[in-house]
């Protein structure tokens, strides 16, 4: 007899865990800087549209595949299609989890390292932005610093996944998510009450449409995927622990809502502070680690708020990293019959090993490049720009075209009978978006990511 499969304790537990997966470095580290680089408000509007018309429908599709099959990504696709090809699409997700976690945990490690810097009051030694940027480079240039915090963060992730779905992931999310909301709201209030905060708010609310072009739309769409943890079966796996009594559509809506609101609040907290201290909003990936430390030291209570900020960032990263490890673990537990404890430790170990060259690409391996990219950027590129969009594309095609709405809709209806009766148009929209919009738009993102789109456009126009 098969062992009883794990499940969530409650619908709220699932929503918090899934929102925890979605809310991560993507919201607090990445979203503010790409919004800053791409025109502020106008980018935010494009991003919101992408979330609504592509992110939300694909999220429903992923959760549905998981809940209908109660399997990991490989098992789920195989169960529904009986085909090796589609099982391979699930396999791409497992590989994606492996790759993404190997570099995600490195950045999360920086965040832990920065909690320590903040507590030490070290930011006060670097008044100029250039000095704090240099300090960052010195830290990541130190092999022991970068590997130490990376390994430590991987251990935290492992402990939670080791403890299981209900006792580890759900309980961890139920503790960490409220703390995260609370800290972020304090930071937002601090930001808004700074002298000169209006300029930051203006930047977020006043659109600059001249900055919007095909490329920014694709960046927004790509980010909509990343921030909702779509395209590699993370939401599928979390959905597989969900009860058939729960409403997938309303759950997905709440996840999207939480993820979006957190990204916006993070944007407000960061840009009010950056503008009030007269620093550059377009610092790119360095915004958090280069610019923010010099923002904190210039504002009242900065010592305290800098500590809170990096605790917040670490918690957000942790509730995401556990979802990445869980995808890989669920495959080995379901399909290879490994014990969860064994799987969590062994797989985390191999993911850490894979992360070592990425960590070293900030120091000893910095000259080592493949196709013009260092190891870290290469892994990031393969995962975020190839595997995720391709996965998202295939997931929409699978649900809309292969599995087929005739079989899909009765499954989706379970737990959502009310919604089906009262708002049938929601379902109609979902079908249209998933069948036509998502595949086409994601395909464009994909071509753009691998750098083919420019050439095609040149060819025709
Ligand atoms: N969504 C997370 C963030 O915004 C990152 C993440 C977690 C993720 N799991 C994922 C991204 C799966 C893509 C796929 O930081």
mmCIF file of C-alpha atoms and ligand atoms in Angstrom, residues 20-28 97 100 104 223 225-235 259 316-317 319-321 323-324 327 388, ligand 1:
data_model
loop_
_atom_site.group_PDB
_atom_site.id
_atom_site.type_symbol
_atom_site.label_atom_id
_atom_site.label_comp_id
_atom_site.label_asym_id
_atom_site.label_seq_id
_atom_site.Cartn_x
_atom_site.Cartn_y
_atom_site.Cartn_z
ATOM 1 C CA UNK A 20 5.572 32.759 0.684
ATOM 2 C CA UNK A 21 6.951 31.041 -2.393
ATOM 3 C CA UNK A 22 5.846 33.900 -4.605
ATOM 4 C CA UNK A 23 7.053 36.689 -2.323
ATOM 5 C CA UNK A 24 10.805 36.646 -2.310
ATOM 6 C CA UNK A 25 13.920 38.324 -3.605
ATOM 7 C CA UNK A 26 11.880 38.909 -6.765
ATOM 8 C CA UNK A 27 9.566 41.321 -4.950
ATOM 9 C CA UNK A 28 11.955 43.090 -2.643
ATOM 10 C CA UNK A 97 14.417 23.991 -9.097
ATOM 11 C CA UNK A 100 17.457 28.325 -9.423
ATOM 12 C CA UNK A 104 19.040 32.131 -5.303
ATOM 13 C CA UNK A 223 9.161 39.111 -14.106
ATOM 14 C CA UNK A 225 6.492 34.666 -14.101
ATOM 15 C CA UNK A 226 9.428 34.796 -11.774
ATOM 16 C CA UNK A 227 7.628 36.616 -9.023
ATOM 17 C CA UNK A 228 4.679 34.204 -9.037
ATOM 18 C CA UNK A 229 7.069 31.215 -8.990
ATOM 19 C CA UNK A 230 5.608 29.972 -12.279
ATOM 20 C CA UNK A 231 6.999 27.806 -15.023
ATOM 21 C CA UNK A 232 8.798 25.079 -13.129
ATOM 22 C CA UNK A 233 6.183 23.276 -11.116
ATOM 23 C CA UNK A 234 6.679 24.974 -7.741
ATOM 24 C CA UNK A 235 3.022 25.993 -7.579
ATOM 25 C CA UNK A 259 2.436 39.044 -4.074
ATOM 26 C CA UNK A 316 11.187 36.453 2.185
ATOM 27 C CA UNK A 317 13.990 34.516 0.514
ATOM 28 C CA UNK A 319 9.869 31.062 2.248
ATOM 29 C CA UNK A 320 10.750 30.975 -1.476
ATOM 30 C CA UNK A 321 13.798 28.744 -1.274
ATOM 31 C CA UNK A 323 9.438 25.867 -2.374
ATOM 32 C CA UNK A 324 12.340 25.376 -4.757
ATOM 33 C CA UNK A 327 9.908 20.573 -5.936
ATOM 34 C CA UNK A 388 11.009 29.161 -16.931
HETATM 35 N N1 LIG B 1 8.977 33.882 -6.656
HETATM 36 C C1 LIG B 1 10.191 33.949 -5.927
HETATM 37 C C2 LIG B 1 10.638 35.409 -5.858
HETATM 38 O O1 LIG B 1 9.933 36.270 -6.277
HETATM 39 C C3 LIG B 1 11.271 33.098 -6.472
HETATM 40 C C4 LIG B 1 10.850 31.703 -6.726
HETATM 41 C C5 LIG B 1 10.518 30.769 -5.830
HETATM 42 C C6 LIG B 1 10.658 31.111 -7.970
HETATM 43 N N2 LIG B 1 10.155 29.611 -6.457
HETATM 44 C C7 LIG B 1 10.227 29.813 -7.763
HETATM 45 C C8 LIG B 1 10.797 31.600 -9.239
HETATM 46 C C9 LIG B 1 9.923 28.985 -8.827
HETATM 47 C C10 LIG B 1 10.494 30.783 -10.296
HETATM 48 C C11 LIG B 1 10.047 29.493 -10.087
HETATM 49 O O2 LIG B 1 11.690 35.690 -5.355
#
